[in-house]
Short mmCIF file of C-alpha atoms and ligand atoms in Angstrom, two decimals:
data_model
loop_
_atom_site.label_atom_id
_atom_site.label_comp_id
_atom_site.label_asym_id
_atom_site.label_seq_id
_atom_site.Cartn_x
_atom_site.Cartn_y
_atom_site.Cartn_z
CA MET A 2 46.02 -63.68 -76.11
CA ASP A 3 44.84 -60.11 -76.63
CA ASP A 4 42.84 -60.15 -79.87
CA THR A 5 41.73 -56.51 -79.70
CA PRO A 6 41.95 -55.11 -83.26
CA ARG A 7 44.89 -52.69 -83.59
CA THR A 8 45.28 -49.74 -85.91
CA LEU A 9 48.43 -49.39 -88.02
CA PRO A 10 51.20 -47.28 -86.49
CA ARG A 11 50.61 -43.69 -87.59
CA TYR A 12 53.40 -41.28 -88.49
CA SER A 13 52.99 -37.55 -88.14
CA ALA A 14 52.94 -35.54 -91.39
CA THR A 15 55.03 -32.95 -89.54
CA LEU A 16 57.44 -35.21 -87.69
CA THR A 17 58.06 -37.73 -90.45
CA PRO A 18 60.59 -40.55 -89.95
CA GLU A 19 63.03 -38.54 -92.08
CA VAL A 20 62.60 -35.42 -89.94
CA MET A 21 63.06 -37.44 -86.75
CA SER A 22 66.16 -39.08 -88.14
CA GLU A 23 67.60 -35.63 -88.86
CA ILE A 24 66.75 -34.45 -85.33
CA ARG A 25 68.61 -37.47 -83.94
CA ARG A 26 71.57 -36.84 -86.24
CA ALA A 27 71.70 -33.15 -85.20
CA ALA A 28 71.40 -34.09 -81.53
CA ALA A 29 74.23 -36.61 -81.80
CA THR A 30 76.66 -34.37 -83.71
CA GLY A 31 75.79 -30.71 -83.09
CA ILE A 32 76.57 -29.85 -86.73
CA TYR A 33 74.23 -29.00 -89.57
CA ASP A 34 73.82 -31.27 -92.55
CA ILE A 35 75.88 -30.46 -95.61
CA ARG A 36 75.21 -32.18 -98.92
CA GLY A 37 75.34 -31.81 -102.67
CA GLY A 38 72.52 -31.78 -105.20
CA GLY A 39 69.40 -29.66 -105.40
CA ALA A 40 66.11 -29.39 -103.51
CA LYS A 41 64.73 -32.88 -102.88
CA ARG A 42 61.25 -31.97 -101.87
CA ARG A 43 58.55 -31.65 -104.48
CA VAL A 44 57.83 -28.13 -105.67
CA PRO A 45 55.91 -27.07 -108.79
CA HIS A 46 57.99 -28.11 -111.76
CA PHE A 47 58.01 -28.60 -115.52
CA ASP A 48 56.20 -31.91 -114.98
CA ASP A 49 53.16 -29.83 -114.06
CA LEU A 50 52.91 -28.48 -117.61
CA LEU A 51 51.71 -30.20 -120.80
CA PHE A 52 52.05 -29.31 -124.46
CA LEU A 53 48.83 -28.97 -126.43
CA GLY A 54 50.07 -30.31 -129.79
CA ALA A 55 48.59 -29.35 -133.15
CA SER A 56 45.38 -30.70 -134.73
CA ILE A 57 42.96 -28.59 -136.83
CA SER A 58 43.57 -25.12 -135.47
CA ARG A 59 47.34 -25.70 -135.62
CA TYR A 60 49.38 -27.52 -138.27
CA PRO A 61 52.07 -30.01 -137.14
CA LEU A 62 55.35 -30.60 -138.94
CA GLU A 63 56.37 -33.95 -140.38
CA GLY A 64 59.17 -35.49 -138.35
CA TYR A 65 61.18 -37.14 -141.09
CA ARG A 66 60.81 -34.49 -143.78
CA GLU A 67 60.43 -31.08 -142.20
CA ALA A 68 63.31 -29.49 -140.35
CA CYS A 69 63.14 -28.19 -136.84
CA GLY A 70 66.12 -25.96 -136.07
CA THR A 71 67.99 -26.21 -132.78
CA GLY A 72 70.84 -23.67 -133.08
CA VAL A 73 71.12 -20.67 -130.79
CA VAL A 74 73.54 -17.75 -130.58
CA LEU A 75 74.51 -16.54 -127.13
CA GLY A 76 76.08 -13.12 -126.65
CA SER A 77 74.88 -11.30 -129.77
CA ARG A 78 74.19 -8.03 -127.91
CA PHE A 79 77.70 -6.55 -127.57
CA ALA A 80 80.30 -9.29 -128.02
CA LYS A 81 82.25 -9.38 -131.27
CA THR A 82 82.42 -13.18 -131.10
CA PRO A 83 79.18 -14.63 -129.71
CA LEU A 84 78.90 -18.36 -129.08
CA GLU A 85 77.13 -20.26 -131.81
CA LEU A 86 75.68 -23.39 -130.26
CA LYS A 87 74.23 -26.27 -132.28
CA ILE A 88 71.79 -27.07 -129.50
CA PRO A 89 70.14 -24.84 -126.87
CA ILE A 90 71.53 -26.90 -123.98
CA THR A 91 74.78 -25.93 -122.26
CA ILE A 92 76.81 -27.54 -119.50
CA ALA A 93 76.57 -25.51 -116.29
CA GLY A 94 79.55 -24.30 -114.26
CA MET A 95 80.83 -26.98 -111.90
CA SER A 96 84.04 -26.40 -110.03
CA PHE A 97 87.26 -28.30 -110.37
CA GLY A 98 87.71 -29.32 -106.76
CA SER A 99 84.15 -30.49 -106.42
CA LEU A 100 84.68 -32.52 -109.62
CA SER A 101 87.69 -34.58 -110.63
CA GLY A 102 89.91 -33.62 -113.57
CA GLN A 103 88.57 -36.67 -115.41
CA ALA A 104 84.99 -35.48 -114.95
CA LYS A 105 85.92 -32.01 -116.23
CA GLU A 106 87.56 -33.55 -119.29
CA ALA A 107 84.51 -35.74 -119.93
CA LEU A 108 82.18 -32.73 -119.73
CA GLY A 109 84.36 -30.87 -122.23
CA ARG A 110 84.47 -33.84 -124.59
CA GLY A 111 80.71 -34.49 -124.44
CA ALA A 112 79.78 -30.83 -124.88
CA THR A 113 82.15 -30.43 -127.82
CA LEU A 114 80.84 -33.53 -129.59
CA ALA A 115 77.31 -32.19 -129.14
CA GLY A 116 78.24 -28.72 -130.42
CA THR A 117 77.68 -26.84 -127.20
CA SER A 118 79.63 -25.07 -124.46
CA THR A 119 80.82 -26.11 -121.04
CA THR A 120 81.66 -23.87 -118.10
CA THR A 121 84.44 -23.71 -115.52
CA GLY A 122 83.44 -23.05 -111.88
CA ASP A 123 84.79 -22.02 -108.52
CA GLY A 124 88.48 -22.91 -108.43
CA GLY A 125 89.59 -21.89 -111.90
CA MET A 126 90.28 -23.33 -115.33
CA THR A 127 91.90 -26.75 -115.78
CA GLU A 128 93.83 -27.92 -118.81
CA GLU A 129 91.62 -31.01 -118.92
CA GLU A 130 88.60 -28.82 -119.53
CA ARG A 131 90.15 -26.09 -121.70
CA GLY A 132 91.90 -28.68 -123.81
CA HIS A 133 88.72 -30.62 -124.56
CA SER A 134 86.12 -27.84 -124.79
CA ALA A 135 85.61 -26.14 -128.12
CA MET A 136 83.59 -23.48 -126.30
CA LEU A 137 84.45 -22.81 -122.69
CA VAL A 138 82.73 -20.25 -120.47
CA TYR A 139 84.97 -18.95 -117.67
CA GLN A 140 83.32 -18.10 -114.39
CA LEU A 141 84.23 -15.03 -112.35
CA LEU A 142 82.95 -15.83 -108.89
CA PRO A 143 82.67 -13.95 -105.60
CA SER A 144 85.43 -16.15 -104.14
CA ARG A 145 87.92 -15.38 -106.95
CA TYR A 146 89.41 -18.85 -106.23
CA GLY A 147 91.63 -19.74 -109.16
CA MET A 148 90.89 -16.43 -110.89
CA ASN A 149 93.55 -15.70 -113.51
CA PRO A 150 93.38 -12.77 -115.97
CA ASP A 151 95.20 -14.83 -118.60
CA ASP A 152 92.49 -17.47 -118.36
CA LEU A 153 89.87 -14.77 -119.03
CA ARG A 154 91.55 -14.31 -122.40
CA ARG A 155 91.71 -18.08 -123.03
CA ALA A 156 87.97 -18.42 -122.48
CA ASP A 157 85.27 -18.14 -125.12
CA ALA A 158 82.83 -16.30 -122.84
CA ILE A 159 82.83 -14.99 -119.27
CA GLU A 160 80.16 -15.67 -116.70
CA ILE A 161 79.95 -13.38 -113.68
CA VAL A 162 78.38 -15.47 -110.96
CA VAL A 163 76.24 -13.44 -108.59
CA GLY A 164 74.35 -16.40 -107.19
CA GLN A 165 73.16 -19.97 -107.62
CA GLY A 166 69.65 -21.37 -107.37
CA ALA A 167 70.61 -23.89 -104.70
CA LYS A 168 71.82 -21.10 -102.42
CA PRO A 169 70.94 -17.56 -103.50
CA GLY A 170 72.66 -15.23 -101.05
CA GLY A 171 75.10 -17.90 -99.89
CA GLY A 172 78.47 -19.36 -100.79
CA GLY A 173 79.51 -22.93 -101.43
CA MET A 174 81.75 -25.21 -99.42
CA LEU A 175 84.68 -27.39 -100.24
CA LEU A 176 85.73 -29.60 -97.37
CA GLY A 177 89.36 -30.21 -96.49
CA GLN A 178 89.37 -33.81 -97.69
CA LYS A 179 88.96 -32.55 -101.27
CA ILE A 180 91.63 -29.82 -101.00
CA THR A 181 94.56 -31.70 -102.48
CA GLU A 182 97.89 -30.09 -103.33
CA ARG A 183 96.64 -29.31 -106.85
CA VAL A 184 93.29 -27.85 -105.75
CA ALA A 185 94.99 -25.82 -103.00
CA GLY A 186 97.58 -24.52 -105.47
CA MET A 187 94.91 -23.34 -107.90
CA ARG A 188 92.97 -21.59 -105.14
CA ASP A 189 95.98 -20.08 -103.30
CA LEU A 190 94.74 -21.55 -100.06
CA PRO A 191 96.15 -24.17 -97.68
CA GLN A 192 95.81 -27.87 -98.35
CA GLY A 193 93.39 -29.97 -96.31
CA ILE A 194 91.48 -27.08 -94.70
CA ASP A 195 87.74 -26.52 -95.28
CA GLN A 196 87.00 -23.65 -97.68
CA ARG A 197 83.85 -21.61 -97.73
CA SER A 198 83.28 -19.57 -100.87
CA ALA A 199 82.28 -15.92 -100.44
CA CYS A 200 78.60 -15.05 -100.87
CA ARG A 201 79.22 -11.68 -102.55
CA HIS A 202 81.78 -10.04 -104.75
CA PRO A 203 84.46 -8.27 -102.72
CA ASP A 204 84.62 -5.20 -104.96
CA TRP A 205 81.03 -4.25 -105.50
CA THR A 206 78.04 -3.30 -103.44
CA GLY A 207 75.39 -2.98 -106.13
CA PRO A 208 74.43 -2.92 -109.80
CA ASP A 209 76.53 0.19 -110.55
CA ASP A 210 79.66 -1.67 -109.54
CA MET A 211 78.56 -4.63 -111.65
CA GLU A 212 78.34 -2.33 -114.66
CA ILE A 213 81.91 -1.19 -114.04
CA LYS A 214 83.05 -4.82 -113.66
CA ILE A 215 81.40 -5.78 -116.96
CA LEU A 216 83.17 -2.89 -118.70
CA GLU A 217 86.50 -3.91 -117.15
CA LEU A 218 86.04 -7.46 -118.44
CA ARG A 219 85.14 -6.21 -121.89
CA GLU A 220 88.26 -4.05 -121.99
CA ILE A 221 90.50 -6.90 -120.80
CA THR A 222 89.11 -9.15 -123.52
CA GLY A 223 88.87 -6.55 -126.32
CA TRP A 224 85.04 -6.67 -126.46
CA GLU A 225 85.41 -10.12 -128.08
CA LYS A 226 83.73 -12.35 -125.55
CA PRO A 227 80.12 -12.54 -124.43
CA ILE A 228 79.60 -11.59 -120.80
CA TYR A 229 77.01 -13.62 -118.93
CA VAL A 230 75.60 -12.79 -115.49
CA LYS A 231 74.37 -15.76 -113.44
CA ILE A 232 71.74 -15.22 -110.75
CA GLY A 233 70.01 -17.50 -108.29
CA GLY A 234 66.22 -17.57 -108.62
CA ALA A 235 65.12 -15.29 -105.81
CA ARG A 236 63.80 -12.02 -107.30
CA PRO A 237 64.04 -12.86 -110.99
CA TYR A 238 62.26 -9.77 -112.35
CA TYR A 239 64.52 -7.20 -110.69
CA ASP A 240 67.72 -9.20 -110.87
CA THR A 241 67.29 -9.89 -114.58
CA ALA A 242 66.45 -6.25 -115.27
CA LEU A 243 69.48 -5.05 -113.30
CA ALA A 244 71.85 -7.52 -114.98
CA ALA A 245 70.57 -6.50 -118.42
CA LYS A 246 70.82 -2.79 -117.59
CA ALA A 247 74.36 -3.30 -116.29
CA GLY A 248 75.30 -4.51 -119.78
CA ALA A 249 75.10 -8.33 -119.69
CA ASP A 250 74.89 -10.14 -123.01
CA VAL A 251 73.31 -13.19 -121.40
CA VAL A 252 71.45 -13.77 -118.12
CA VAL A 253 71.75 -17.24 -116.60
CA LEU A 254 68.87 -17.86 -114.22
CA ASP A 255 69.21 -20.82 -111.85
CA GLY A 256 66.10 -21.93 -109.92
CA MET A 257 65.91 -23.62 -106.52
CA GLN A 258 66.05 -27.17 -107.86
CA GLY A 259 69.51 -26.37 -109.20
CA GLY A 260 72.31 -28.57 -107.93
CA THR A 261 75.32 -27.52 -105.89
CA ALA A 262 78.52 -29.30 -104.99
CA ALA A 263 77.97 -28.75 -101.29
CA THR A 264 76.06 -26.46 -98.99
CA GLN A 265 73.76 -26.62 -95.98
CA ASP A 266 70.66 -28.75 -96.56
CA VAL A 267 68.52 -26.07 -94.89
CA PHE A 268 69.71 -23.61 -97.53
CA ILE A 269 69.05 -25.93 -100.45
CA GLU A 270 65.52 -26.73 -99.31
CA HIS A 271 64.35 -23.36 -97.95
CA VAL A 272 65.87 -20.50 -99.95
CA GLY A 273 64.94 -19.45 -103.47
CA GLN A 274 62.04 -19.97 -105.83
CA PRO A 275 61.23 -22.99 -108.00
CA THR A 276 62.70 -22.77 -111.50
CA LEU A 277 59.20 -22.79 -112.98
CA ALA A 278 58.28 -19.66 -111.02
CA CYS A 279 61.38 -17.74 -112.12
CA ILE A 280 61.13 -17.87 -115.90
CA ARG A 281 58.14 -15.66 -116.70
CA PRO A 282 59.18 -12.75 -114.44
CA ALA A 283 62.67 -12.83 -116.00
CA VAL A 284 61.21 -12.87 -119.51
CA ARG A 285 58.87 -10.03 -118.56
CA ALA A 286 61.82 -7.99 -117.26
CA LEU A 287 63.59 -8.39 -120.62
CA GLN A 288 60.40 -7.61 -122.54
CA ASP A 289 59.81 -4.48 -120.45
CA LEU A 290 63.30 -3.30 -121.41
CA GLY A 291 62.78 -4.24 -125.07
CA LEU A 292 65.64 -6.75 -124.71
CA HIS A 293 63.95 -10.16 -124.93
CA ARG A 294 65.98 -12.29 -127.38
CA GLU A 295 68.62 -9.50 -127.60
CA VAL A 296 69.87 -10.39 -124.13
CA GLN A 297 69.61 -14.18 -124.10
CA LEU A 298 68.11 -15.96 -121.11
CA VAL A 299 69.59 -19.32 -120.10
CA VAL A 300 67.54 -21.24 -117.54
CA SER A 301 68.79 -23.98 -115.23
CA GLY A 302 67.69 -25.90 -112.17
CA GLY A 303 66.17 -29.35 -112.48
CA ILE A 304 66.34 -29.81 -116.27
CA ARG A 305 66.34 -33.56 -117.02
CA THR A 306 64.42 -34.34 -120.21
CA GLY A 307 63.75 -32.98 -123.67
CA ALA A 308 60.28 -32.05 -122.43
CA ASP A 309 61.86 -29.87 -119.71
CA VAL A 310 64.04 -28.23 -122.36
CA ALA A 311 61.05 -27.57 -124.62
CA LYS A 312 58.96 -26.18 -121.74
CA ALA A 313 61.68 -23.78 -120.58
CA LEU A 314 62.09 -22.54 -124.16
CA ALA A 315 58.33 -22.22 -124.63
CA LEU A 316 58.18 -20.01 -121.53
CA GLY A 317 60.71 -17.66 -123.13
CA ALA A 318 64.21 -18.97 -122.40
CA ASP A 319 66.77 -18.97 -125.23
CA ALA A 320 68.64 -21.99 -123.88
CA VAL A 321 68.90 -24.19 -120.81
CA SER A 322 71.85 -25.39 -118.80
CA ILE A 323 72.34 -28.70 -117.03
CA GLY A 324 74.54 -29.72 -114.12
CA THR A 325 73.32 -32.71 -112.13
CA ALA A 326 71.79 -34.52 -115.11
CA ALA A 327 75.11 -34.18 -116.95
CA LEU A 328 76.86 -35.85 -114.00
CA VAL A 329 74.33 -38.68 -114.06
CA ALA A 330 75.00 -39.09 -117.79
CA LEU A 331 78.73 -39.37 -117.01
CA GLY A 332 77.99 -42.15 -114.51
CA ASP A 333 77.10 -40.49 -111.19
CA ASN A 334 74.79 -42.52 -108.91
CA ASP A 335 75.00 -45.51 -111.25
CA PRO A 336 73.59 -48.75 -109.70
CA ARG A 337 76.77 -50.57 -110.85
CA TRP A 338 78.43 -49.07 -107.74
CA GLU A 339 75.57 -50.09 -105.44
CA GLU A 340 77.71 -52.15 -103.08
CA GLU A 341 79.98 -49.18 -102.48
CA TYR A 342 77.08 -46.77 -102.06
CA ARG A 343 75.69 -49.16 -99.42
CA ALA A 344 79.04 -49.08 -97.62
CA LEU A 345 78.71 -45.27 -97.51
CA GLY A 346 75.28 -45.65 -95.90
CA THR A 347 73.28 -44.69 -98.98
CA THR A 348 72.05 -46.12 -102.27
CA ALA A 349 72.46 -45.39 -105.98
CA GLY A 350 70.12 -42.55 -106.85
CA ALA A 351 70.26 -40.98 -103.40
CA TYR A 352 74.01 -40.46 -103.01
CA ASP A 353 74.57 -36.75 -102.35
CA ASP A 354 77.59 -36.59 -100.03
CA TRP A 355 79.61 -35.15 -102.86
CA HIS A 356 81.56 -32.93 -100.45
CA GLU A 357 83.13 -36.00 -98.81
CA GLY A 358 85.06 -36.87 -101.94
CA ARG A 359 84.40 -40.63 -101.69
CA ASP A 360 82.35 -40.90 -104.88
CA PRO A 361 82.65 -44.50 -106.16
CA ALA A 362 81.93 -43.28 -109.71
CA GLY A 363 85.08 -41.09 -109.65
CA ILE A 364 83.21 -37.88 -110.47
CA THR A 365 82.85 -35.78 -107.29
CA THR A 366 86.22 -36.71 -105.88
CA GLN A 367 89.88 -35.74 -105.78
CA ASN A 368 90.96 -39.23 -104.75
CA GLU A 369 93.21 -40.37 -107.57
CA ALA A 370 92.27 -44.05 -107.39
CA LEU A 371 88.54 -43.28 -107.48
CA ALA A 372 88.91 -40.60 -110.18
CA ALA A 373 90.84 -43.08 -112.36
CA ARG A 374 87.65 -45.19 -112.55
CA LEU A 375 86.07 -42.61 -114.85
CA ASP A 376 87.09 -43.00 -118.47
CA PRO A 377 86.70 -39.45 -119.86
CA VAL A 378 86.35 -40.65 -123.44
CA ALA A 379 83.53 -43.12 -122.74
CA ALA A 380 81.86 -40.73 -120.26
CA GLY A 381 82.08 -37.91 -122.81
CA ARG A 382 80.32 -40.12 -125.36
CA ARG A 383 77.56 -40.91 -122.86
CA LEU A 384 77.06 -37.18 -122.32
CA GLN A 385 76.97 -36.62 -126.09
CA ASN A 386 74.30 -39.33 -126.43
CA TYR A 387 72.26 -37.84 -123.61
CA LEU A 388 72.41 -34.34 -125.12
CA ALA A 389 71.35 -35.80 -128.49
CA VAL A 390 68.32 -37.44 -126.86
CA LEU A 391 67.32 -34.22 -125.07
CA THR A 392 67.49 -32.38 -128.38
CA LEU A 393 65.55 -35.04 -130.32
CA GLU A 394 62.85 -35.11 -127.65
CA ALA A 395 62.50 -31.32 -127.70
CA GLN A 396 62.33 -31.37 -131.51
CA THR A 397 59.64 -34.05 -131.43
CA ILE A 398 57.50 -31.82 -129.24
CA ALA A 399 58.23 -28.67 -131.25
CA ARG A 400 57.25 -30.34 -134.52
CA ALA A 401 54.04 -31.60 -132.94
CA CYS A 402 53.30 -27.97 -132.06
CA GLY A 403 53.99 -26.93 -135.66
CA LYS A 404 57.30 -25.19 -134.91
CA SER A 405 60.20 -25.14 -137.37
CA HIS A 406 62.67 -24.08 -134.67
CA LEU A 407 62.83 -24.88 -130.95
CA LEU A 408 62.89 -21.16 -130.21
CA ASN A 409 59.50 -20.76 -131.88
CA LEU A 410 57.82 -22.64 -129.02
CA GLU A 411 55.69 -20.24 -126.97
CA PRO A 412 53.52 -20.13 -123.84
CA GLU A 413 50.47 -20.54 -126.06
CA ASP A 414 51.63 -24.15 -126.70
CA LEU A 415 51.25 -25.04 -123.02
CA CYS A 416 48.66 -25.73 -120.37
CA ALA A 417 49.10 -26.48 -116.67
CA LEU A 418 47.97 -29.44 -114.60
CA THR A 419 47.78 -27.59 -111.29
CA MET A 420 46.68 -24.14 -110.12
CA GLU A 421 50.18 -23.49 -108.75
CA ALA A 422 51.88 -24.30 -112.04
CA ALA A 423 49.29 -22.25 -113.95
CA ALA A 424 49.97 -19.26 -111.73
CA MET A 425 53.74 -19.60 -111.90
CA ALA A 426 54.06 -20.32 -115.61
CA GLN A 427 51.15 -18.01 -116.47
CA VAL A 428 49.61 -20.54 -118.83
CA PRO A 429 45.97 -21.75 -118.66
CA LEU A 430 44.92 -24.43 -116.26
CA ALA A 431 44.10 -27.52 -118.39
CA GLY A 432 40.52 -27.39 -119.64
CA THR A 433 40.20 -23.63 -119.08
CA ASP A 434 41.48 -20.42 -120.62
CA TRP A 435 42.35 -19.00 -117.23
CA TRP A 436 45.23 -18.89 -114.79
CA PRO A 437 45.34 -17.40 -111.29
CA GLY A 438 46.27 -13.74 -111.57
CA LYS A 439 45.32 -13.50 -115.25
CA GLY A 440 44.36 -9.92 -116.03
CA GLY A 441 45.49 -8.80 -112.61
CA MET A 442 49.29 -8.78 -113.06
C1 FMN B 1 78.92 -30.65 -108.51
C2 FMN B 1 78.42 -29.27 -108.80
C3 FMN B 1 79.29 -28.20 -108.72
C4 FMN B 1 78.84 -26.90 -108.98
N1 FMN B 1 79.74 -25.86 -108.94
C5 FMN B 1 79.33 -24.63 -109.31
C6 FMN B 1 80.25 -23.56 -109.43
O1 FMN B 1 81.44 -23.70 -109.20
N2 FMN B 1 79.78 -22.35 -109.84
C7 FMN B 1 78.45 -22.15 -110.14
O2 FMN B 1 78.05 -21.04 -110.53
N3 FMN B 1 77.56 -23.14 -110.01
C8 FMN B 1 77.96 -24.36 -109.64
N4 FMN B 1 77.05 -25.39 -109.60
C9 FMN B 1 75.66 -25.13 -110.01
C10 FMN B 1 75.48 -25.34 -111.52
O3 FMN B 1 76.23 -24.41 -112.24
C11 FMN B 1 74.02 -25.18 -111.96
O4 FMN B 1 73.57 -23.92 -111.56
C12 FMN B 1 73.10 -26.26 -111.43
O5 FMN B 1 73.76 -27.50 -111.34
C13 FMN B 1 71.90 -26.39 -112.35
O6 FMN B 1 70.94 -27.25 -111.82
P1 FMN B 1 70.87 -28.83 -112.14
O7 FMN B 1 71.97 -29.42 -111.38
O8 FMN B 1 69.53 -29.23 -111.65
O9 FMN B 1 71.02 -29.02 -113.62
C14 FMN B 1 77.48 -26.68 -109.32
C15 FMN B 1 76.61 -27.76 -109.39
C16 FMN B 1 77.05 -29.04 -109.15
C17 FMN B 1 76.08 -30.17 -109.26
#
């Protein structure tokens, strides 16, 4: 017997088993990988920041006796009827088509119970969502799928989508298996055929046209409704400045960890900037225009906890928006469906083939039998609970920093664990009063 000592098999850091598996998949099929969700690889994130908390130089607030406000008004710049939210956390736009009617209803129910807004998406407004959302933001997207001028008037705010963090510069996909008669009817497109959403608005080539579009929307809606502009986190300083100059009431800024219903994996992982890196340039753009807090900034992309909420607000956002985490709260990727996830070749927590429409949890599907598994009332309550926890967690941190309102959190309350996070968030590296680029930007 050969008893020569052997070393352990050694994988390449470049050609990891995952990379090789993808090469084999590509070689076998000749098609690129499409999936849902956001960037899976680790990039600098809110976890790389810490709050300092009060002690002698700062005075904390008492949790049970001293209030810490959570309300925020979105759209106070020009709209006659801005949205008054009880909490600074909104539900992001997710299309009917990617999501079932039951999931849309549950999002509306949960958001309403929590005192916040929900948002339509590519594919138009459903009765499930309008009927159960006290505050509903209607998206005007490049694709115009499901776009209906009457629905603009039935909405409480309008969000012009220029881009998404998961795919700035690109459009989404809805595969034929999810294009049922109802979805096709709403989108004016044939049933069962793959749909690719446009990557740019058909009637504008630049910010001047966006200004005209914003004016058109204000006229159609009698200057009542706030107009948001949503951008993917690519060039946040210039895009925020241009959206604000074009007349937006609210800028929604979605970083690269932001989820999508379906697009190319290569897009999700390799285009855009981390959410953490996008916030300060956007805030600076608004400050340079004298519009910080007058034009509200809503940040999304990878928000999961009350600490994330508090950190985004401390960096200068007025509110945050959640997509994927809201779906998890409804029941997405729940281990109770593990056997069925296994049958789909995946596992609870990693299931991202949302475009296939075979979601055992009944959320990212148009299959009636699967969708019927989701009870919108119970799922709405779970979302309400989750939003309550996010808010309580953020308040706990704010009080510890001596703040009587979540919006009083500030960069000065933070430090960073890594050089990258310090540079991106422009807060001191822990143990120092310095961050890369300080004094030079
Ligand atoms: C299932 C799903 C569908 C989505 N559909 C849309 C859409 O129709 N329009 C849009 O602007 N963004 C869409 N998004 C992106 C969200 O609005 C939001 O930007 C993103 O989910 C935020 O990141 P998070 O998922 O990490 O919270 C979708 C996201 C998901 C997960």
